mmCIF file with all atom_site columns, C-alpha atoms in Angstrom:
data_model
loop_
_atom_site.group_PDB
_atom_site.id
_atom_site.type_symbol
_atom_site.label_atom_id
_atom_site.label_alt_id
_atom_site.label_comp_id
_atom_site.label_asym_id
_atom_site.label_entity_id
_atom_site.label_seq_id
_atom_site.pdbx_PDB_ins_code
_atom_site.Cartn_x
_atom_site.Cartn_y
_atom_site.Cartn_z
_atom_site.occupancy
_atom_site.B_iso_or_equiv
_atom_site.pdbx_formal_charge
_atom_site.auth_seq_id
_atom_site.auth_comp_id
_atom_site.auth_asym_id
_atom_site.auth_atom_id
_atom_site.pdbx_PDB_model_num
ATOM 1   C CA . MET A 1 1   ? -65.465 14.191 -26.146 1.00 43.00 ? 1   MET A CA 1
ATOM 2   C CA . ASP A 1 2   ? -63.403 15.846 -28.895 1.00 42.00 ? 2   ASP A CA 1
ATOM 3   C CA . SER A 1 3   ? -60.012 14.105 -29.034 1.00 40.00 ? 3   SER A CA 1
ATOM 4   C CA . GLU A 1 4   ? -58.235 17.187 -30.380 1.00 38.00 ? 4   GLU A CA 1
ATOM 5   C CA . GLU A 1 5   ? -59.568 19.322 -27.540 1.00 36.00 ? 5   GLU A CA 1
ATOM 6   C CA . THR A 1 6   ? -59.006 16.850 -24.733 1.00 36.00 ? 6   THR A CA 1
ATOM 7   C CA . GLY A 1 7   ? -55.688 15.504 -25.988 1.00 38.00 ? 7   GLY A CA 1
ATOM 8   C CA . ALA A 1 8   ? -57.002 12.054 -25.069 1.00 39.00 ? 8   ALA A CA 1
ATOM 9   C CA . VAL A 1 9   ? -56.337 10.198 -28.284 1.00 39.00 ? 9   VAL A CA 1
ATOM 10  C CA . PRO A 1 10  ? -56.261 11.802 -31.717 1.00 39.00 ? 10  PRO A CA 1
ATOM 11  C CA . ARG A 1 11  ? -57.490 9.291  -34.264 1.00 38.00 ? 11  ARG A CA 1
ATOM 12  C CA . GLU A 1 12  ? -54.862 7.373  -36.167 1.00 39.00 ? 12  GLU A CA 1
ATOM 13  C CA . GLN A 1 13  ? -53.800 8.508  -39.605 1.00 37.00 ? 13  GLN A CA 1
ATOM 14  C CA . ILE A 1 14  ? -56.050 6.851  -42.214 1.00 33.00 ? 14  ILE A CA 1
ATOM 15  C CA . ARG A 1 15  ? -54.832 6.193  -45.727 1.00 34.00 ? 15  ARG A CA 1
ATOM 16  C CA . LEU A 1 16  ? -56.315 4.572  -48.783 1.00 34.00 ? 16  LEU A CA 1
ATOM 17  C CA . PRO A 1 17  ? -54.653 1.206  -49.427 1.00 33.00 ? 17  PRO A CA 1
ATOM 18  C CA . GLU A 1 18  ? -52.624 0.952  -52.617 1.00 34.00 ? 18  GLU A CA 1
ATOM 19  C CA . GLY A 1 19  ? -54.150 -2.250 -53.914 1.00 32.00 ? 19  GLY A CA 1
ATOM 20  C CA . SER A 1 20  ? -57.713 -3.166 -54.827 1.00 31.00 ? 20  SER A CA 1
ATOM 21  C CA . ARG A 1 21  ? -60.296 -2.383 -52.172 1.00 38.00 ? 21  ARG A CA 1
ATOM 22  C CA . ARG A 1 22  ? -63.370 -4.282 -51.008 1.00 40.00 ? 22  ARG A CA 1
ATOM 23  C CA . ARG A 1 23  ? -66.438 -2.428 -52.277 1.00 40.00 ? 23  ARG A CA 1
ATOM 24  C CA . ASP A 1 24  ? -69.148 -5.041 -51.832 1.00 41.00 ? 24  ASP A CA 1
ATOM 25  C CA . PHE A 1 25  ? -70.790 -3.197 -48.962 1.00 42.00 ? 25  PHE A CA 1
ATOM 26  C CA . VAL A 1 26  ? -69.521 0.313  -49.705 1.00 38.00 ? 26  VAL A CA 1
ATOM 27  C CA . VAL A 1 27  ? -72.016 2.595  -51.428 1.00 43.00 ? 27  VAL A CA 1
ATOM 28  C CA . ASN A 1 28  ? -70.163 5.816  -50.776 1.00 55.00 ? 28  ASN A CA 1
ATOM 29  C CA . ASP A 1 29  ? -66.663 5.779  -49.266 1.00 77.00 ? 29  ASP A CA 1
ATOM 30  C CA . ALA A 1 30  ? -66.822 9.230  -47.715 1.00 80.00 ? 30  ALA A CA 1
ATOM 31  C CA . LYS A 1 31  ? -70.200 8.618  -46.097 1.00 86.00 ? 31  LYS A CA 1
ATOM 32  C CA . CYS A 1 32  ? -69.056 5.232  -44.848 1.00 88.00 ? 32  CYS A CA 1
ATOM 33  C CA . LEU A 1 33  ? -65.964 6.704  -43.204 1.00 87.00 ? 33  LEU A CA 1
ATOM 34  C CA . ALA A 1 34  ? -67.972 9.604  -41.761 1.00 90.00 ? 34  ALA A CA 1
ATOM 35  C CA . ARG A 1 35  ? -70.372 7.116  -40.176 1.00 91.00 ? 35  ARG A CA 1
ATOM 36  C CA . CYS A 1 36  ? -67.480 5.250  -38.543 1.00 91.00 ? 36  CYS A CA 1
ATOM 37  C CA . ASN A 1 37  ? -66.005 8.457  -37.164 1.00 89.00 ? 37  ASN A CA 1
ATOM 38  C CA . LYS A 1 38  ? -69.364 9.654  -35.872 1.00 92.00 ? 38  LYS A CA 1
ATOM 39  C CA . GLU A 1 39  ? -69.933 6.370  -34.049 1.00 92.00 ? 39  GLU A CA 1
ATOM 40  C CA . LEU A 1 40  ? -66.463 6.620  -32.524 1.00 90.00 ? 40  LEU A CA 1
ATOM 41  C CA . THR A 1 41  ? -66.953 10.235 -31.417 1.00 90.00 ? 41  THR A CA 1
ATOM 42  C CA . THR A 1 42  ? -70.286 9.368  -29.834 1.00 92.00 ? 42  THR A CA 1
ATOM 43  C CA . GLY A 1 43  ? -68.745 6.437  -27.974 1.00 91.00 ? 43  GLY A CA 1
ATOM 44  C CA . MET A 1 44  ? -65.706 8.427  -26.813 1.00 91.00 ? 44  MET A CA 1
ATOM 45  C CA . ASP A 1 45  ? -68.042 10.845 -25.046 1.00 91.00 ? 45  ASP A CA 1
ATOM 46  C CA . MET A 1 46  ? -68.523 8.060  -22.492 1.00 93.00 ? 46  MET A CA 1
ATOM 47  C CA . VAL A 1 47  ? -64.783 7.723  -21.822 1.00 93.00 ? 47  VAL A CA 1
ATOM 48  C CA . ASP A 1 48  ? -63.594 9.765  -18.850 1.00 94.00 ? 48  ASP A CA 1
ATOM 49  C CA . ALA A 1 49  ? -60.295 11.364 -19.856 1.00 92.00 ? 49  ALA A CA 1
ATOM 50  C CA . HIS A 1 50  ? -58.073 14.344 -19.022 1.00 91.00 ? 50  HIS A CA 1
ATOM 51  C CA . ALA A 1 51  ? -56.288 16.785 -21.328 1.00 88.00 ? 51  ALA A CA 1
ATOM 52  C CA . ALA A 1 52  ? -53.014 16.865 -19.430 1.00 93.00 ? 52  ALA A CA 1
ATOM 53  C CA . PHE A 1 53  ? -50.707 14.959 -21.811 1.00 94.00 ? 53  PHE A CA 1
ATOM 54  C CA . GLY A 1 54  ? -50.715 17.674 -24.490 1.00 93.00 ? 54  GLY A CA 1
ATOM 55  C CA . SER A 1 55  ? -48.950 16.363 -27.599 1.00 94.00 ? 55  SER A CA 1
ATOM 56  C CA . ILE A 1 56  ? -48.306 12.902 -26.099 1.00 94.00 ? 56  ILE A CA 1
ATOM 57  C CA . ASP A 1 57  ? -50.821 10.618 -27.808 1.00 91.00 ? 57  ASP A CA 1
ATOM 58  C CA . VAL A 1 58  ? -51.056 7.861  -25.188 1.00 92.00 ? 58  VAL A CA 1
ATOM 59  C CA . PRO A 1 59  ? -54.746 7.503  -24.151 1.00 92.00 ? 59  PRO A CA 1
ATOM 60  C CA . SER A 1 60  ? -55.279 9.859  -21.216 1.00 93.00 ? 60  SER A CA 1
ATOM 61  C CA . VAL A 1 61  ? -57.959 7.749  -19.542 1.00 94.00 ? 61  VAL A CA 1
ATOM 62  C CA . MET A 1 62  ? -58.860 8.140  -15.888 1.00 96.00 ? 62  MET A CA 1
ATOM 63  C CA . SER A 1 63  ? -59.356 4.483  -14.938 1.00 96.00 ? 63  SER A CA 1
ATOM 64  C CA . SER A 1 64  ? -58.862 0.907  -16.116 1.00 96.00 ? 64  SER A CA 1
ATOM 65  C CA . LYS A 1 65  ? -62.574 0.757  -17.015 1.00 96.00 ? 65  LYS A CA 1
ATOM 66  C CA . ASP A 1 66  ? -62.136 3.800  -19.230 1.00 95.00 ? 66  ASP A CA 1
ATOM 67  C CA . LEU A 1 67  ? -59.171 2.104  -20.899 1.00 95.00 ? 67  LEU A CA 1
ATOM 68  C CA . GLU A 1 68  ? -61.283 -1.003 -21.486 1.00 95.00 ? 68  GLU A CA 1
ATOM 69  C CA . LEU A 1 69  ? -64.038 1.104  -23.054 1.00 94.00 ? 69  LEU A CA 1
ATOM 70  C CA . PHE A 1 70  ? -61.537 3.034  -25.150 1.00 93.00 ? 70  PHE A CA 1
ATOM 71  C CA . CYS A 1 71  ? -59.986 -0.179 -26.462 1.00 93.00 ? 71  CYS A CA 1
ATOM 72  C CA . SER A 1 72  ? -63.406 -1.617 -27.305 1.00 93.00 ? 72  SER A CA 1
ATOM 73  C CA . LEU A 1 73  ? -64.449 1.532  -29.183 1.00 92.00 ? 73  LEU A CA 1
ATOM 74  C CA . ASP A 1 74  ? -61.137 1.780  -31.002 1.00 89.00 ? 74  ASP A CA 1
ATOM 75  C CA . ALA A 1 75  ? -61.322 -1.852 -32.108 1.00 89.00 ? 75  ALA A CA 1
ATOM 76  C CA . ALA A 1 76  ? -64.852 -1.302 -33.412 1.00 92.00 ? 76  ALA A CA 1
ATOM 77  C CA . HIS A 1 77  ? -63.682 1.813  -35.268 1.00 89.00 ? 77  HIS A CA 1
ATOM 78  C CA . SER A 1 78  ? -60.785 -0.054 -36.893 1.00 86.00 ? 78  SER A CA 1
ATOM 79  C CA . GLN A 1 79  ? -63.168 -2.789 -38.036 1.00 89.00 ? 79  GLN A CA 1
ATOM 80  C CA . CYS A 1 80  ? -65.656 -0.235 -39.322 1.00 90.00 ? 80  CYS A CA 1
ATOM 81  C CA . ILE A 1 81  ? -63.158 1.649  -41.475 1.00 87.00 ? 81  ILE A CA 1
ATOM 82  C CA . ASP A 1 82  ? -61.692 -1.652 -42.677 1.00 86.00 ? 82  ASP A CA 1
ATOM 83  C CA . ASP A 1 83  ? -65.186 -2.630 -43.860 1.00 87.00 ? 83  ASP A CA 1
ATOM 84  C CA . CYS A 1 84  ? -65.320 0.718  -45.675 1.00 86.00 ? 84  CYS A CA 1
ATOM 85  C CA . GLY A 1 85  ? -62.180 -0.214 -47.597 1.00 82.00 ? 85  GLY A CA 1
ATOM 86  C CA . TYR A 1 86  ? -59.696 1.916  -45.657 1.00 79.00 ? 86  TYR A CA 1
ATOM 87  C CA . SER A 1 87  ? -56.786 0.906  -43.453 1.00 71.00 ? 87  SER A CA 1
ATOM 88  C CA . VAL A 1 88  ? -55.311 2.164  -40.183 1.00 68.00 ? 88  VAL A CA 1
ATOM 89  C CA . GLN A 1 89  ? -51.576 2.809  -40.542 1.00 66.00 ? 89  GLN A CA 1
ATOM 90  C CA . PHE A 1 90  ? -50.562 3.299  -36.915 1.00 65.00 ? 90  PHE A CA 1
ATOM 91  C CA . ASN A 1 91  ? -52.786 1.358  -34.558 1.00 71.00 ? 91  ASN A CA 1
ATOM 92  C CA . LEU A 1 92  ? -52.910 2.572  -30.977 1.00 68.00 ? 92  LEU A CA 1
ATOM 93  C CA . ARG A 1 93  ? -55.162 -0.364 -30.168 1.00 72.00 ? 93  ARG A CA 1
ATOM 94  C CA . GLU A 1 94  ? -52.466 -2.844 -31.173 1.00 76.00 ? 94  GLU A CA 1
ATOM 95  C CA . TYR A 1 95  ? -49.786 -1.101 -29.143 1.00 85.00 ? 95  TYR A CA 1
ATOM 96  C CA . ILE A 1 96  ? -51.672 -0.019 -26.016 1.00 91.00 ? 96  ILE A CA 1
ATOM 97  C CA . CYS A 1 97  ? -54.658 -2.340 -25.838 1.00 91.00 ? 97  CYS A CA 1
ATOM 98  C CA . ARG A 1 98  ? -52.909 -5.579 -26.749 1.00 87.00 ? 98  ARG A CA 1
ATOM 99  C CA . ARG A 1 99  ? -49.153 -5.298 -26.342 1.00 91.00 ? 99  ARG A CA 1
ATOM 100 C CA . LYS A 1 100 ? -48.870 -2.798 -23.461 1.00 94.00 ? 100 LYS A CA 1
ATOM 101 C CA . ARG A 1 101 ? -52.233 -2.961 -21.734 1.00 94.00 ? 101 ARG A CA 1
ATOM 102 C CA . MET A 1 102 ? -50.970 -4.314 -18.403 1.00 95.00 ? 102 MET A CA 1
ATOM 103 C CA . GLU A 1 103 ? -48.282 -1.633 -18.190 1.00 96.00 ? 103 GLU A CA 1
ATOM 104 C CA . MET A 1 104 ? -50.737 1.097  -19.132 1.00 96.00 ? 104 MET A CA 1
ATOM 105 C CA . THR A 1 105 ? -53.185 -0.119 -16.492 1.00 97.00 ? 105 THR A CA 1
ATOM 106 C CA . GLU A 1 106 ? -50.414 -0.116 -13.893 1.00 97.00 ? 106 GLU A CA 1
ATOM 107 C CA . PHE A 1 107 ? -49.542 3.535  -14.578 1.00 98.00 ? 107 PHE A CA 1
ATOM 108 C CA . ILE A 1 108 ? -53.094 4.949  -14.804 1.00 97.00 ? 108 ILE A CA 1
ATOM 109 C CA . PRO A 1 109 ? -53.295 5.847  -11.065 1.00 98.00 ? 109 PRO A CA 1
ATOM 110 C CA . CYS A 1 110 ? -50.002 7.744  -11.327 1.00 98.00 ? 110 CYS A CA 1
ATOM 111 C CA . TYR A 1 111 ? -51.137 9.570  -14.467 1.00 98.00 ? 111 TYR A CA 1
ATOM 112 C CA . ARG A 1 112 ? -54.516 10.392 -12.931 1.00 97.00 ? 112 ARG A CA 1
ATOM 113 C CA . THR A 1 113 ? -52.977 11.816 -9.750  1.00 97.00 ? 113 THR A CA 1
ATOM 114 C CA . THR A 1 114 ? -50.437 13.872 -11.681 1.00 98.00 ? 114 THR A CA 1
ATOM 115 C CA . ALA A 1 115 ? -52.883 15.157 -14.329 1.00 97.00 ? 115 ALA A CA 1
ATOM 116 C CA . PRO A 1 116 ? -53.935 18.356 -12.457 1.00 97.00 ? 116 PRO A CA 1
ATOM 117 C CA . PHE A 1 117 ? -50.276 19.328 -12.013 1.00 97.00 ? 117 PHE A CA 1
ATOM 118 C CA . LEU A 1 118 ? -49.519 18.610 -15.678 1.00 96.00 ? 118 LEU A CA 1
ATOM 119 C CA . THR A 1 119 ? -52.428 20.840 -16.673 1.00 95.00 ? 119 THR A CA 1
ATOM 120 C CA . ARG A 1 120 ? -51.317 23.604 -14.314 1.00 96.00 ? 120 ARG A CA 1
ATOM 121 C CA . TYR A 1 121 ? -47.604 23.634 -15.147 1.00 96.00 ? 121 TYR A CA 1
ATOM 122 C CA . CYS A 1 122 ? -46.987 21.859 -18.482 1.00 96.00 ? 122 CYS A CA 1
ATOM 123 C CA . ARG A 1 123 ? -49.849 23.222 -20.575 1.00 93.00 ? 123 ARG A CA 1
ATOM 124 C CA . PRO A 1 124 ? -48.905 26.902 -20.139 1.00 94.00 ? 124 PRO A CA 1
ATOM 125 C CA . ARG A 1 125 ? -45.259 26.014 -20.813 1.00 95.00 ? 125 ARG A CA 1
ATOM 126 C CA . CYS A 1 126 ? -45.646 23.579 -23.720 1.00 95.00 ? 126 CYS A CA 1
ATOM 127 C CA . GLY A 1 127 ? -49.054 24.459 -25.169 1.00 88.00 ? 127 GLY A CA 1
ATOM 128 C CA . ALA A 1 128 ? -52.186 22.430 -25.862 1.00 83.00 ? 128 ALA A CA 1
ATOM 129 C CA . TYR A 1 129 ? -52.518 19.653 -28.442 1.00 83.00 ? 129 TYR A CA 1
ATOM 130 C CA . ARG A 1 130 ? -52.406 20.893 -32.032 1.00 85.00 ? 130 ARG A CA 1
ATOM 131 C CA . PRO A 1 131 ? -53.255 18.927 -35.198 1.00 89.00 ? 131 PRO A CA 1
ATOM 132 C CA . LEU A 1 132 ? -50.229 17.354 -36.869 1.00 91.00 ? 132 LEU A CA 1
ATOM 133 C CA . GLU A 1 133 ? -49.036 18.671 -40.227 1.00 93.00 ? 133 GLU A CA 1
ATOM 134 C CA . HIS A 1 134 ? -47.615 15.771 -42.254 1.00 91.00 ? 134 HIS A CA 1
ATOM 135 C CA . SER A 1 135 ? -44.414 17.369 -43.554 1.00 94.00 ? 135 SER A CA 1
ATOM 136 C CA . THR A 1 136 ? -40.824 17.548 -42.317 1.00 94.00 ? 136 THR A CA 1
ATOM 137 C CA . LYS A 1 137 ? -41.587 21.004 -40.921 1.00 95.00 ? 137 LYS A CA 1
ATOM 138 C CA . GLY A 1 138 ? -44.727 19.693 -39.239 1.00 96.00 ? 138 GLY A CA 1
ATOM 139 C CA . TYR A 1 139 ? -42.915 16.728 -37.696 1.00 96.00 ? 139 TYR A CA 1
ATOM 140 C CA . GLY A 1 140 ? -40.176 19.023 -36.420 1.00 96.00 ? 140 GLY A CA 1
ATOM 141 C CA . ALA A 1 141 ? -42.762 21.279 -34.790 1.00 96.00 ? 141 ALA A CA 1
ATOM 142 C CA . ARG A 1 142 ? -44.522 18.327 -33.181 1.00 96.00 ? 142 ARG A CA 1
ATOM 143 C CA . CYS A 1 143 ? -41.234 16.913 -31.873 1.00 97.00 ? 143 CYS A CA 1
ATOM 144 C CA . ARG A 1 144 ? -40.324 20.314 -30.434 1.00 96.00 ? 144 ARG A CA 1
ATOM 145 C CA . GLN A 1 145 ? -43.560 20.218 -28.444 1.00 96.00 ? 145 GLN A CA 1
ATOM 146 C CA . LEU A 1 146 ? -43.021 16.572 -27.508 1.00 97.00 ? 146 LEU A CA 1
ATOM 147 C CA . LEU A 1 147 ? -39.594 17.418 -26.086 1.00 97.00 ? 147 LEU A CA 1
ATOM 148 C CA . CYS A 1 148 ? -41.204 20.051 -23.877 1.00 97.00 ? 148 CYS A CA 1
ATOM 149 C CA . ASP A 1 149 ? -44.113 17.805 -22.873 1.00 97.00 ? 149 ASP A CA 1
ATOM 150 C CA . HIS A 1 150 ? -41.909 14.836 -22.002 1.00 98.00 ? 150 HIS A CA 1
ATOM 151 C CA . THR A 1 151 ? -39.427 16.924 -20.024 1.00 97.00 ? 151 THR A CA 1
ATOM 152 C CA . CYS A 1 152 ? -42.158 18.589 -17.996 1.00 97.00 ? 152 CYS A CA 1
ATOM 153 C CA . THR A 1 153 ? -44.194 15.395 -17.598 1.00 98.00 ? 153 THR A CA 1
ATOM 154 C CA . GLU A 1 154 ? -41.269 13.298 -16.369 1.00 97.00 ? 154 GLU A CA 1
ATOM 155 C CA . TYR A 1 155 ? -40.314 15.917 -13.788 1.00 98.00 ? 155 TYR A CA 1
ATOM 156 C CA . LEU A 1 156 ? -43.843 16.028 -12.342 1.00 98.00 ? 156 LEU A CA 1
ATOM 157 C CA . LEU A 1 157 ? -44.405 12.257 -12.492 1.00 98.00 ? 157 LEU A CA 1
ATOM 158 C CA . ARG A 1 158 ? -41.246 11.772 -10.424 1.00 98.00 ? 158 ARG A CA 1
ATOM 159 C CA . ARG A 1 159 ? -42.325 14.428 -7.926  1.00 97.00 ? 159 ARG A CA 1
ATOM 160 C CA . VAL A 1 160 ? -45.886 13.133 -7.516  1.00 98.00 ? 160 VAL A CA 1
ATOM 161 C CA . CYS A 1 161 ? -45.501 9.352  -7.885  1.00 98.00 ? 161 CYS A CA 1
ATOM 162 C CA . GLY A 1 162 ? -42.003 8.878  -6.504  1.00 97.00 ? 162 GLY A CA 1
ATOM 163 C CA . ALA A 1 163 ? -38.702 8.742  -8.335  1.00 97.00 ? 163 ALA A CA 1
ATOM 164 C CA . GLU A 1 164 ? -38.810 5.114  -9.484  1.00 97.00 ? 164 GLU A CA 1
ATOM 165 C CA . GLU A 1 165 ? -42.498 4.780  -10.375 1.00 97.00 ? 165 GLU A CA 1
ATOM 166 C CA . GLY A 1 166 ? -42.466 8.235  -11.950 1.00 98.00 ? 166 GLY A CA 1
ATOM 167 C CA . ARG A 1 167 ? -39.459 7.329  -14.105 1.00 97.00 ? 167 ARG A CA 1
ATOM 168 C CA . ARG A 1 168 ? -41.107 4.113  -15.318 1.00 98.00 ? 168 ARG A CA 1
ATOM 169 C CA . ALA A 1 169 ? -44.383 5.905  -16.045 1.00 98.00 ? 169 ALA A CA 1
ATOM 170 C CA . ALA A 1 170 ? -42.483 8.604  -17.983 1.00 98.00 ? 170 ALA A CA 1
ATOM 171 C CA . ASP A 1 171 ? -40.440 6.008  -19.909 1.00 97.00 ? 171 ASP A CA 1
ATOM 172 C CA . PHE A 1 172 ? -43.671 4.323  -20.989 1.00 97.00 ? 172 PHE A CA 1
ATOM 173 C CA . LEU A 1 173 ? -44.943 7.568  -22.523 1.00 97.00 ? 173 LEU A CA 1
ATOM 174 C CA . LEU A 1 174 ? -41.601 8.342  -24.170 1.00 97.00 ? 174 LEU A CA 1
ATOM 175 C CA . HIS A 1 175 ? -41.269 4.876  -25.706 1.00 95.00 ? 175 HIS A CA 1
ATOM 176 C CA . PHE A 1 176 ? -44.660 5.318  -27.335 1.00 94.00 ? 176 PHE A CA 1
ATOM 177 C CA . SER A 1 177 ? -43.776 8.758  -28.728 1.00 95.00 ? 177 SER A CA 1
ATOM 178 C CA . ARG A 1 178 ? -40.533 7.444  -30.202 1.00 94.00 ? 178 ARG A CA 1
ATOM 179 C CA . ILE A 1 179 ? -42.356 4.613  -31.994 1.00 93.00 ? 179 ILE A CA 1
ATOM 180 C CA . GLN A 1 180 ? -45.051 6.978  -33.247 1.00 92.00 ? 180 GLN A CA 1
ATOM 181 C CA . VAL A 1 181 ? -42.603 9.574  -34.591 1.00 94.00 ? 181 VAL A CA 1
ATOM 182 C CA . ASP A 1 182 ? -40.553 6.855  -36.297 1.00 93.00 ? 182 ASP A CA 1
ATOM 183 C CA . PHE A 1 183 ? -43.680 5.638  -38.038 1.00 91.00 ? 183 PHE A CA 1
ATOM 184 C CA . TRP A 1 184 ? -44.740 9.089  -39.204 1.00 91.00 ? 184 TRP A CA 1
ATOM 185 C CA . ILE A 1 185 ? -41.378 9.917  -40.740 1.00 93.00 ? 185 ILE A CA 1
ATOM 186 C CA . SER A 1 186 ? -40.683 6.494  -42.262 1.00 92.00 ? 186 SER A CA 1
ATOM 187 C CA . ASP A 1 187 ? -44.151 6.481  -43.842 1.00 90.00 ? 187 ASP A CA 1
ATOM 188 C CA . TYR A 1 188 ? -43.665 10.031 -45.136 1.00 93.00 ? 188 TYR A CA 1
ATOM 189 C CA . ALA A 1 189 ? -40.269 9.077  -46.562 1.00 94.00 ? 189 ALA A CA 1
ATOM 190 C CA . ARG A 1 190 ? -41.813 6.085  -48.316 1.00 92.00 ? 190 ARG A CA 1
ATOM 191 C CA . VAL A 1 191 ? -44.526 8.219  -49.930 1.00 91.00 ? 191 VAL A CA 1
ATOM 192 C CA . GLU A 1 192 ? -42.050 10.938 -50.923 1.00 94.00 ? 192 GLU A CA 1
ATOM 193 C CA . ARG A 1 193 ? -39.415 8.378  -51.999 1.00 94.00 ? 193 ARG A CA 1
ATOM 194 C CA . ALA A 1 194 ? -36.886 9.956  -49.678 1.00 94.00 ? 194 ALA A CA 1
ATOM 195 C CA . ASN A 1 195 ? -34.260 8.627  -47.275 1.00 93.00 ? 195 ASN A CA 1
ATOM 196 C CA . ALA A 1 196 ? -35.829 8.716  -43.798 1.00 92.00 ? 196 ALA A CA 1
ATOM 197 C CA . ALA A 1 197 ? -32.456 9.223  -42.078 1.00 90.00 ? 197 ALA A CA 1
ATOM 198 C CA . GLU A 1 198 ? -31.712 12.259 -44.246 1.00 92.00 ? 198 GLU A CA 1
ATOM 199 C CA . ILE A 1 199 ? -35.062 14.010 -43.706 1.00 94.00 ? 199 ILE A CA 1
ATOM 200 C CA . TYR A 1 200 ? -35.404 13.123 -40.004 1.00 95.00 ? 200 TYR A CA 1
ATOM 201 C CA . PRO A 1 201 ? -35.847 16.525 -38.253 1.00 95.00 ? 201 PRO A CA 1
ATOM 202 C CA . THR A 1 202 ? -33.215 17.386 -35.646 1.00 94.00 ? 202 THR A CA 1
ATOM 203 C CA . GLN A 1 203 ? -35.875 17.903 -32.979 1.00 95.00 ? 203 GLN A CA 1
ATOM 204 C CA . CYS A 1 204 ? -37.164 14.384 -33.645 1.00 96.00 ? 204 CYS A CA 1
ATOM 205 C CA . VAL A 1 205 ? -33.641 12.947 -33.450 1.00 94.00 ? 205 VAL A CA 1
ATOM 206 C CA . ARG A 1 206 ? -33.281 14.604 -30.026 1.00 95.00 ? 206 ARG A CA 1
ATOM 207 C CA . LEU A 1 207 ? -36.354 12.681 -28.878 1.00 95.00 ? 207 LEU A CA 1
ATOM 208 C CA . HIS A 1 208 ? -34.272 9.494  -29.190 1.00 93.00 ? 208 HIS A CA 1
ATOM 209 C CA . CYS A 1 209 ? -31.257 10.864 -27.290 1.00 94.00 ? 209 CYS A CA 1
ATOM 210 C CA . ASP A 1 210 ? -30.481 10.320 -23.627 1.00 90.00 ? 210 ASP A CA 1
ATOM 211 C CA . GLU A 1 211 ? -31.712 13.423 -21.802 1.00 90.00 ? 211 GLU A CA 1
ATOM 212 C CA . PHE A 1 212 ? -32.622 14.740 -25.281 1.00 93.00 ? 212 PHE A CA 1
ATOM 213 C CA . ASP A 1 213 ? -28.970 15.768 -25.776 1.00 90.00 ? 213 ASP A CA 1
ATOM 214 C CA . LEU A 1 214 ? -27.545 15.389 -29.297 1.00 88.00 ? 214 LEU A CA 1
ATOM 215 C CA . LYS A 1 215 ? -24.088 14.853 -27.775 1.00 86.00 ? 215 LYS A CA 1
ATOM 216 C CA . ASN A 1 216 ? -25.361 11.671 -26.115 1.00 79.00 ? 216 ASN A CA 1
ATOM 217 C CA . CYS A 1 217 ? -27.385 10.083 -28.857 1.00 83.00 ? 217 CYS A CA 1
ATOM 218 C CA . PRO A 1 218 ? -27.134 6.417  -29.955 1.00 72.00 ? 218 PRO A CA 1
ATOM 219 C CA . ARG A 1 219 ? -29.299 7.209  -32.990 1.00 66.00 ? 219 ARG A CA 1
ATOM 220 C CA . ILE A 1 220 ? -26.773 9.675  -34.416 1.00 62.00 ? 220 ILE A CA 1
ATOM 221 C CA . GLN A 1 221 ? -23.897 7.285  -33.667 1.00 55.00 ? 221 GLN A CA 1
ATOM 222 C CA . SER A 1 222 ? -25.647 4.440  -35.491 1.00 55.00 ? 222 SER A CA 1
ATOM 223 C CA . ARG A 1 223 ? -26.307 6.694  -38.495 1.00 51.00 ? 223 ARG A CA 1
ATOM 224 C CA . ALA A 1 224 ? -22.633 7.679  -38.570 1.00 40.00 ? 224 ALA A CA 1
ATOM 225 C CA . VAL A 1 225 ? -21.601 4.031  -38.580 1.00 34.00 ? 225 VAL A CA 1
ATOM 226 C CA . THR A 1 226 ? -24.038 3.273  -41.399 1.00 41.00 ? 226 THR A CA 1
ATOM 227 C CA . ARG A 1 227 ? -22.616 6.129  -43.482 1.00 39.00 ? 227 ARG A CA 1
ATOM 228 C CA . ARG A 1 228 ? -19.022 4.947  -42.934 1.00 34.00 ? 228 ARG A CA 1
ATOM 229 C CA . HIS A 1 229 ? -19.963 1.475  -44.124 1.00 34.00 ? 229 HIS A CA 1
ATOM 230 C CA . ALA A 1 230 ? -21.792 2.941  -47.124 1.00 36.00 ? 230 ALA A CA 1
ATOM 231 C CA . ASN A 1 231 ? -18.685 4.894  -48.092 1.00 35.00 ? 231 ASN A CA 1
#
C-alpha cells in the first residue's frame, strides 16, 4: 500500500540530527534508511485503509485492528530509523497511537461509513493527496487543500454520522491538522532563522480560525496583542 496514493499516512518528515550520531551498527546510512522504509512499506500492505481523507494525514484505517497494526509498524519504523542514526521530527505514533488512540478508535466506524461519500464528493472538489513542498509557498498550497478537505469532510461526517458525532469526528481531524501545520512552519522557521508568525501563510492562519474566517480568528488577535506589547 503506497501511502502517497492511498492518502493513508504519508511517512513523517525525517531529518538528520544536529549532534553526533550513533554509527556503531550503521555501515551505510542511505542503505540503512532504505531498508527501514522497505520494511514499513511491506508491512503497510497488510493494513486495510481508504484514500478518502485526501490531504488530512490522520491514519485512514478501516478498523481498530488495522489501527493496532499501523501503530505497531510505525513504532518499529521509528526504532529502525533511530538505530540508523536518524530522528523522526513529527511522530504520528506519539499523537495518534499513544495520546489519542481511544478517540481515534471511537471515530473509526464513522470515518469508515463516510469514506465512500468523501471519495465521491470531496476528492473531485479538493483533489487527491499530493507530496508536501517544504517552503512557505508549499505550506500555503497544502493549507489551501486542507481548508477544502476539512470543510467538505465535516459536512459529510455530520450528514452521515449525525450532527454531534460528526462534529466531534471532524474536530478530531482538524485538531491534528492544526498541530501538524504548526510543526511544519515552526521547524521551517527555525531552519531558516525566520520569525514563524511573520512567514505563516494566510491560508494556514485560516485553518486556525473559527469557520476558517479571518474575521473570527483568535490566532490573529493573539499575534496583534503580541505586537502591541513588543512595540
